[in-house]
JSON list of C-alpha atoms in Angstrom, two decimals:
[
{"chain": "C", "resi": 1, "resn": "MET", "atom": "CA", "xyz": [-1.45, 9.70, 12.72]},
{"chain": "C", "resi": 2, "resn": "MET", "atom": "CA", "xyz": [-3.91, 7.85, 10.52]},
{"chain": "C", "resi": 3, "resn": "THR", "atom": "CA", "xyz": [-6.60, 5.83, 12.23]},
{"chain": "C", "resi": 4, "resn": "ALA", "atom": "CA", "xyz": [-8.79, 2.96, 11.11]},
{"chain": "C", "resi": 5, "resn": "LEU", "atom": "CA", "xyz": [-11.31, 0.57, 12.58]},
{"chain": "C", "resi": 6, "resn": "ALA", "atom": "CA", "xyz": [-10.33, -3.07, 12.49]},
{"chain": "C", "resi": 7, "resn": "THR", "atom": "CA", "xyz": [-11.79, -6.37, 13.65]},
{"chain": "C", "resi": 8, "resn": "VAL", "atom": "CA", "xyz": [-9.79, -8.81, 15.77]},
{"chain": "C", "resi": 9, "resn": "SER", "atom": "CA", "xyz": [-9.30, -11.99, 13.73]},
{"chain": "C", "resi": 10, "resn": "ALA", "atom": "CA", "xyz": [-7.08, -14.00, 16.06]},
{"chain": "C", "resi": 11, "resn": "VAL", "atom": "CA", "xyz": [-5.36, -13.62, 19.44]},
{"chain": "C", "resi": 12, "resn": "THR", "atom": "CA", "xyz": [-2.22, -15.59, 20.29]},
{"chain": "C", "resi": 13, "resn": "PRO", "atom": "CA", "xyz": [-0.52, -15.39, 23.71]},
{"chain": "C", "resi": 14, "resn": "CYS", "atom": "CA", "xyz": [3.21, -14.68, 23.52]},
{"chain": "C", "resi": 15, "resn": "ALA", "atom": "CA", "xyz": [6.02, -13.80, 25.94]},
{"chain": "C", "resi": 16, "resn": "SER", "atom": "CA", "xyz": [5.44, -10.04, 25.80]},
{"chain": "C", "resi": 17, "resn": "GLY", "atom": "CA", "xyz": [1.64, -10.17, 25.99]},
{"chain": "C", "resi": 18, "resn": "TYR", "atom": "CA", "xyz": [-0.60, -10.99, 23.06]},
{"chain": "C", "resi": 19, "resn": "ASP", "atom": "CA", "xyz": [-0.07, -11.13, 19.32]},
{"chain": "C", "resi": 20, "resn": "VAL", "atom": "CA", "xyz": [-3.30, -9.92, 17.73]},
{"chain": "C", "resi": 21, "resn": "GLU", "atom": "CA", "xyz": [-4.19, -10.38, 14.08]},
{"chain": "C", "resi": 22, "resn": "LEU", "atom": "CA", "xyz": [-6.47, -7.64, 12.75]},
{"chain": "C", "resi": 23, "resn": "SER", "atom": "CA", "xyz": [-8.47, -7.34, 9.55]},
{"chain": "C", "resi": 24, "resn": "CYS", "atom": "CA", "xyz": [-9.93, -4.22, 8.05]},
{"chain": "C", "resi": 25, "resn": "GLU", "atom": "CA", "xyz": [-12.05, -3.82, 4.94]},
{"chain": "C", "resi": 26, "resn": "GLN", "atom": "CA", "xyz": [-10.71, -1.05, 2.73]},
{"chain": "C", "resi": 27, "resn": "LYS", "atom": "CA", "xyz": [-13.50, 1.01, 1.21]},
{"chain": "C", "resi": 28, "resn": "THR", "atom": "CA", "xyz": [-13.43, 3.88, -1.23]},
{"chain": "C", "resi": 29, "resn": "SER", "atom": "CA", "xyz": [-15.44, 7.03, -0.72]},
{"chain": "C", "resi": 30, "resn": "CYS", "atom": "CA", "xyz": [-17.39, 6.22, -3.89]},
{"chain": "C", "resi": 31, "resn": "SER", "atom": "CA", "xyz": [-20.30, 4.73, -1.96]},
{"chain": "C", "resi": 32, "resn": "SER", "atom": "CA", "xyz": [-21.23, 8.15, -0.59]},
{"chain": "C", "resi": 33, "resn": "CYS", "atom": "CA", "xyz": [-20.63, 10.10, -3.80]},
{"chain": "C", "resi": 34, "resn": "ALA", "atom": "CA", "xyz": [-23.61, 11.38, -5.83]},
{"chain": "C", "resi": 35, "resn": "SER", "atom": "CA", "xyz": [-21.93, 10.72, -9.19]},
{"chain": "C", "resi": 36, "resn": "GLN", "atom": "CA", "xyz": [-20.82, 7.15, -8.55]},
{"chain": "C", "resi": 37, "resn": "LYS", "atom": "CA", "xyz": [-22.98, 5.78, -11.39]},
{"chain": "C", "resi": 38, "resn": "ASN", "atom": "CA", "xyz": [-21.39, 8.10, -13.96]},
{"chain": "C", "resi": 39, "resn": "CYS", "atom": "CA", "xyz": [-17.81, 8.04, -12.71]},
{"chain": "C", "resi": 40, "resn": "GLY", "atom": "CA", "xyz": [-15.20, 5.61, -14.00]},
{"chain": "C", "resi": 41, "resn": "THR", "atom": "CA", "xyz": [-13.63, 5.21, -10.58]},
{"chain": "C", "resi": 42, "resn": "GLY", "atom": "CA", "xyz": [-16.99, 4.37, -8.99]},
{"chain": "C", "resi": 43, "resn": "ILE", "atom": "CA", "xyz": [-17.73, 1.75, -11.65]},
{"chain": "C", "resi": 44, "resn": "VAL", "atom": "CA", "xyz": [-14.29, 0.16, -11.28]},
{"chain": "C", "resi": 45, "resn": "SER", "atom": "CA", "xyz": [-14.54, 0.10, -7.47]},
{"chain": "C", "resi": 46, "resn": "LYS", "atom": "CA", "xyz": [-17.90, -1.69, -7.70]},
{"chain": "C", "resi": 47, "resn": "ALA", "atom": "CA", "xyz": [-16.51, -4.23, -10.17]},
{"chain": "C", "resi": 48, "resn": "ILE", "atom": "CA", "xyz": [-13.36, -4.98, -8.17]},
{"chain": "C", "resi": 49, "resn": "GLY", "atom": "CA", "xyz": [-14.97, -4.90, -4.76]},
{"chain": "C", "resi": 50, "resn": "SER", "atom": "CA", "xyz": [-13.35, -4.09, -1.47]},
{"chain": "C", "resi": 51, "resn": "LYS", "atom": "CA", "xyz": [-9.94, -5.22, -0.32]},
{"chain": "C", "resi": 52, "resn": "VAL", "atom": "CA", "xyz": [-9.29, -6.73, 3.11]},
{"chain": "C", "resi": 53, "resn": "LEU", "atom": "CA", "xyz": [-6.11, -5.56, 4.83]},
{"chain": "C", "resi": 54, "resn": "HIS", "atom": "CA", "xyz": [-4.37, -7.56, 7.58]},
{"chain": "C", "resi": 55, "resn": "TRP", "atom": "CA", "xyz": [-2.18, -6.28, 10.41]},
{"chain": "C", "resi": 56, "resn": "HIS", "atom": "CA", "xyz": [-0.41, -7.77, 13.42]},
{"chain": "C", "resi": 57, "resn": "LEU", "atom": "CA", "xyz": [-0.33, -5.99, 16.73]},
{"chain": "C", "resi": 58, "resn": "ALA", "atom": "CA", "xyz": [1.60, -6.75, 19.91]},
{"chain": "C", "resi": 59, "resn": "THR", "atom": "CA", "xyz": [-0.26, -5.61, 23.02]},
{"chain": "C", "resi": 60, "resn": "GLN", "atom": "CA", "xyz": [-0.55, -6.27, 26.74]},
{"chain": "C", "resi": 61, "resn": "GLN", "atom": "CA", "xyz": [-4.35, -5.94, 26.62]},
{"chain": "C", "resi": 62, "resn": "LEU", "atom": "CA", "xyz": [-6.44, -9.08, 26.22]},
{"chain": "C", "resi": 63, "resn": "LEU", "atom": "CA", "xyz": [-8.73, -8.83, 23.21]},
{"chain": "C", "resi": 64, "resn": "LYS", "atom": "CA", "xyz": [-11.39, -11.22, 21.98]},
{"chain": "C", "resi": 65, "resn": "VAL", "atom": "CA", "xyz": [-11.97, -12.42, 18.44]},
{"chain": "C", "resi": 66, "resn": "GLY", "atom": "CA", "xyz": [-14.65, -10.30, 16.80]},
{"chain": "C", "resi": 67, "resn": "GLN", "atom": "CA", "xyz": [-14.00, -7.14, 18.83]},
{"chain": "C", "resi": 68, "resn": "VAL", "atom": "CA", "xyz": [-13.74, -3.86, 16.95]},
{"chain": "C", "resi": 69, "resn": "VAL", "atom": "CA", "xyz": [-10.68, -1.77, 17.77]},
{"chain": "C", "resi": 70, "resn": "GLU", "atom": "CA", "xyz": [-9.30, 1.55, 16.60]},
{"chain": "C", "resi": 71, "resn": "ILE", "atom": "CA", "xyz": [-5.72, 1.34, 15.39]},
{"chain": "C", "resi": 72, "resn": "GLY", "atom": "CA", "xyz": [-3.28, 4.01, 14.36]},
{"chain": "C", "resi": 73, "resn": "MET", "atom": "CA", "xyz": [-0.25, 4.18, 12.12]},
{"chain": "C", "resi": 74, "resn": "ALA", "atom": "CA", "xyz": [2.17, 6.91, 11.12]},
{"chain": "C", "resi": 75, "resn": "GLU", "atom": "CA", "xyz": [1.67, 8.69, 7.80]},
{"chain": "C", "resi": 76, "resn": "LYS", "atom": "CA", "xyz": [5.36, 8.24, 7.03]},
{"chain": "C", "resi": 77, "resn": "SER", "atom": "CA", "xyz": [4.96, 4.75, 5.59]},
{"chain": "C", "resi": 78, "resn": "LEU", "atom": "CA", "xyz": [2.03, 5.80, 3.41]},
{"chain": "C", "resi": 79, "resn": "LEU", "atom": "CA", "xyz": [3.95, 8.77, 2.04]},
{"chain": "C", "resi": 80, "resn": "GLN", "atom": "CA", "xyz": [7.03, 6.65, 1.42]},
{"chain": "C", "resi": 81, "resn": "SER", "atom": "CA", "xyz": [5.01, 4.03, -0.46]},
{"chain": "C", "resi": 82, "resn": "ALA", "atom": "CA", "xyz": [3.26, 6.67, -2.57]},
{"chain": "C", "resi": 83, "resn": "ALA", "atom": "CA", "xyz": [6.55, 8.34, -3.44]},
{"chain": "C", "resi": 84, "resn": "ILE", "atom": "CA", "xyz": [8.12, 5.05, -4.44]},
{"chain": "C", "resi": 85, "resn": "VAL", "atom": "CA", "xyz": [5.16, 3.85, -6.51]},
{"chain": "C", "resi": 86, "resn": "TYR", "atom": "CA", "xyz": [4.89, 7.12, -8.45]},
{"chain": "C", "resi": 87, "resn": "LEU", "atom": "CA", "xyz": [8.45, 8.42, -8.66]},
{"chain": "C", "resi": 88, "resn": "VAL", "atom": "CA", "xyz": [10.57, 5.31, -9.31]},
{"chain": "C", "resi": 89, "resn": "PRO", "atom": "CA", "xyz": [8.82, 4.40, -12.61]},
{"chain": "C", "resi": 90, "resn": "LEU", "atom": "CA", "xyz": [8.81, 8.07, -13.68]},
{"chain": "C", "resi": 91, "resn": "PHE", "atom": "CA", "xyz": [12.52, 8.52, -13.04]},
{"chain": "C", "resi": 92, "resn": "SER", "atom": "CA", "xyz": [13.22, 5.17, -14.73]},
{"chain": "C", "resi": 93, "resn": "LEU", "atom": "CA", "xyz": [11.35, 6.40, -17.82]},
{"chain": "C", "resi": 94, "resn": "ILE", "atom": "CA", "xyz": [13.34, 9.63, -17.92]},
{"chain": "C", "resi": 95, "resn": "ILE", "atom": "CA", "xyz": [16.69, 7.94, -17.35]},
{"chain": "C", "resi": 96, "resn": "GLY", "atom": "CA", "xyz": [15.93, 5.26, -19.96]},
{"chain": "C", "resi": 97, "resn": "ALA", "atom": "CA", "xyz": [15.00, 7.92, -22.52]},
{"chain": "C", "resi": 98, "resn": "LEU", "atom": "CA", "xyz": [18.11, 10.00, -21.82]},
{"chain": "C", "resi": 99, "resn": "VAL", "atom": "CA", "xyz": [20.48, 7.02, -21.95]},
{"chain": "C", "resi": 100, "resn": "ALA", "atom": "CA", "xyz": [18.94, 5.81, -25.20]},
{"chain": "C", "resi": 101, "resn": "HIS", "atom": "CA", "xyz": [18.91, 9.28, -26.75]},
{"chain": "C", "resi": 102, "resn": "TRP", "atom": "CA", "xyz": [22.48, 10.22, -25.80]},
{"chain": "C", "resi": 103, "resn": "TRP", "atom": "CA", "xyz": [24.33, 6.89, -26.03]},
{"chain": "C", "resi": 104, "resn": "ILE", "atom": "CA", "xyz": [22.46, 3.92, -27.47]},
{"chain": "C", "resi": 105, "resn": "ALA", "atom": "CA", "xyz": [20.83, 5.56, -30.52]},
{"chain": "C", "resi": 106, "resn": "PRO", "atom": "CA", "xyz": [23.99, 7.43, -31.67]},
{"chain": "C", "resi": 107, "resn": "ALA", "atom": "CA", "xyz": [26.26, 4.43, -31.02]},
{"chain": "C", "resi": 108, "resn": "PHE", "atom": "CA", "xyz": [24.20, 2.09, -33.23]},
{"chain": "C", "resi": 109, "resn": "GLY", "atom": "CA", "xyz": [22.74, 4.67, -35.62]},
{"chain": "C", "resi": 110, "resn": "LEU", "atom": "CA", "xyz": [19.19, 4.06, -34.43]},
{"chain": "C", "resi": 111, "resn": "GLY", "atom": "CA", "xyz": [16.25, 6.48, -34.43]},
{"chain": "C", "resi": 112, "resn": "GLU", "atom": "CA", "xyz": [13.39, 7.43, -32.14]},
{"chain": "C", "resi": 113, "resn": "GLY", "atom": "CA", "xyz": [11.97, 3.90, -32.10]},
{"chain": "C", "resi": 114, "resn": "ALA", "atom": "CA", "xyz": [14.98, 2.71, -30.11]},
{"chain": "C", "resi": 115, "resn": "VAL", "atom": "CA", "xyz": [14.59, 5.57, -27.67]},
{"chain": "C", "resi": 116, "resn": "ILE", "atom": "CA", "xyz": [10.91, 4.73, -27.17]},
{"chain": "C", "resi": 117, "resn": "LEU", "atom": "CA", "xyz": [11.68, 1.03, -26.73]},
{"chain": "C", "resi": 118, "resn": "CYS", "atom": "CA", "xyz": [14.44, 1.72, -24.19]},
{"chain": "C", "resi": 119, "resn": "SER", "atom": "CA", "xyz": [12.12, 4.09, -22.31]},
{"chain": "C", "resi": 120, "resn": "MET", "atom": "CA", "xyz": [9.44, 1.41, -22.13]},
{"chain": "C", "resi": 121, "resn": "LEU", "atom": "CA", "xyz": [11.92, -1.21, -20.90]},
{"chain": "C", "resi": 122, "resn": "ALA", "atom": "CA", "xyz": [13.32, 1.16, -18.27]},
{"chain": "C", "resi": 123, "resn": "THR", "atom": "CA", "xyz": [9.78, 1.97, -17.11]},
{"chain": "C", "resi": 124, "resn": "ALA", "atom": "CA", "xyz": [8.94, -1.73, -16.80]},
{"chain": "C", "resi": 125, "resn": "LEU", "atom": "CA", "xyz": [12.08, -2.27, -14.71]},
{"chain": "C", "resi": 126, "resn": "GLY", "atom": "CA", "xyz": [11.12, 0.77, -12.61]},
{"chain": "C", "resi": 127, "resn": "ILE", "atom": "CA", "xyz": [7.66, -0.69, -11.97]},
{"chain": "C", "resi": 128, "resn": "ILE", "atom": "CA", "xyz": [9.18, -4.01, -10.87]},
{"chain": "C", "resi": 129, "resn": "LEU", "atom": "CA", "xyz": [11.62, -2.21, -8.58]},
{"chain": "C", "resi": 130, "resn": "ALA", "atom": "CA", "xyz": [8.84, -0.01, -7.14]},
{"chain": "C", "resi": 131, "resn": "LYS", "atom": "CA", "xyz": [6.71, -3.07, -6.35]},
{"chain": "C", "resi": 132, "resn": "ARG", "atom": "CA", "xyz": [9.54, -4.71, -4.45]},
{"chain": "C", "resi": 133, "resn": "LEU", "atom": "CA", "xyz": [10.39, -1.57, -2.50]},
{"chain": "C", "resi": 134, "resn": "ALA", "atom": "CA", "xyz": [6.71, -0.88, -1.71]},
{"chain": "C", "resi": 135, "resn": "LEU", "atom": "CA", "xyz": [6.23, -4.45, -0.44]},
{"chain": "C", "resi": 136, "resn": "ARG", "atom": "CA", "xyz": [9.17, -4.02, 1.92]},
{"chain": "C", "resi": 137, "resn": "ILE", "atom": "CA", "xyz": [7.70, -0.80, 3.31]},
{"chain": "C", "resi": 138, "resn": "GLU", "atom": "CA", "xyz": [4.27, -2.43, 3.58]},
{"chain": "C", "resi": 139, "resn": "ARG", "atom": "CA", "xyz": [5.72, -5.28, 5.66]},
{"chain": "C", "resi": 140, "resn": "GLN", "atom": "CA", "xyz": [7.48, -2.82, 7.95]},
{"chain": "C", "resi": 141, "resn": "SER", "atom": "CA", "xyz": [4.37, -0.66, 8.37]},
{"chain": "C", "resi": 142, "resn": "SER", "atom": "CA", "xyz": [2.20, -3.66, 9.22]},
{"chain": "C", "resi": 143, "resn": "GLN", "atom": "CA", "xyz": [4.36, -4.14, 12.29]},
{"chain": "C", "resi": 144, "resn": "GLN", "atom": "CA", "xyz": [4.10, -0.47, 13.33]},
{"chain": "C", "resi": 145, "resn": "VAL", "atom": "CA", "xyz": [0.36, -0.46, 14.05]},
{"chain": "C", "resi": 146, "resn": "ILE", "atom": "CA", "xyz": [-0.60, 0.68, 17.56]},
{"chain": "C", "resi": 147, "resn": "LEU", "atom": "CA", "xyz": [-3.80, 0.06, 19.50]},
{"chain": "C", "resi": 148, "resn": "LEU", "atom": "CA", "xyz": [-5.61, 3.31, 20.27]},
{"chain": "C", "resi": 149, "resn": "ARG", "atom": "CA", "xyz": [-8.81, 2.03, 21.88]},
{"chain": "C", "resi": 150, "resn": "VAL", "atom": "CA", "xyz": [-11.14, -0.94, 22.09]},
{"chain": "C", "resi": 151, "resn": "LEU", "atom": "CA", "xyz": [-14.63, -0.17, 20.83]},
{"chain": "C", "resi": 152, "resn": "GLY", "atom": "CA", "xyz": [-16.37, -3.42, 21.69]},
{"chain": "C", "resi": 153, "resn": "GLU", "atom": "CA", "xyz": [-18.36, -6.12, 20.00]},
{"chain": "C", "resi": 154, "resn": "PRO", "atom": "CA", "xyz": [-19.62, -5.67, 16.43]},
{"chain": "C", "resi": 155, "resn": "ILE", "atom": "CA", "xyz": [-23.32, -4.99, 15.88]},
{"chain": "C", "resi": 156, "resn": "GLN", "atom": "CA", "xyz": [-25.03, -7.99, 14.33]}
]
């Protein structure tokens, strides 16, 4: 199980207890790395900044806005998202190249340029498909967050 610290943003009473909205600032490990000034990833992470993630949590425990909590989620959703984001465009590229090489180019008497163009189009469609599938998994995983422990009020 992966864990993270999150801050309670809002608490709404509901029939089964409380619906808690959580926010968590995503940080890279670049801030603690000695080569962050010379590394491309460190420079890009400084330029882009940090991303704030939002989750919803259903719990019986009353929480207050501003409290810091530890949440957990299964690695399954992360692994599924990573597999989709990396493999769907790759397989789309390969399938697009094979289809163009075996059928489209011989049928119309075209050369390698057509194969490259079809590969690029198939990859673009694969990226679009991967984004949609990853968003669906992200929505499902945001509802599978569990409360591990309440840490208390943030330090000012």
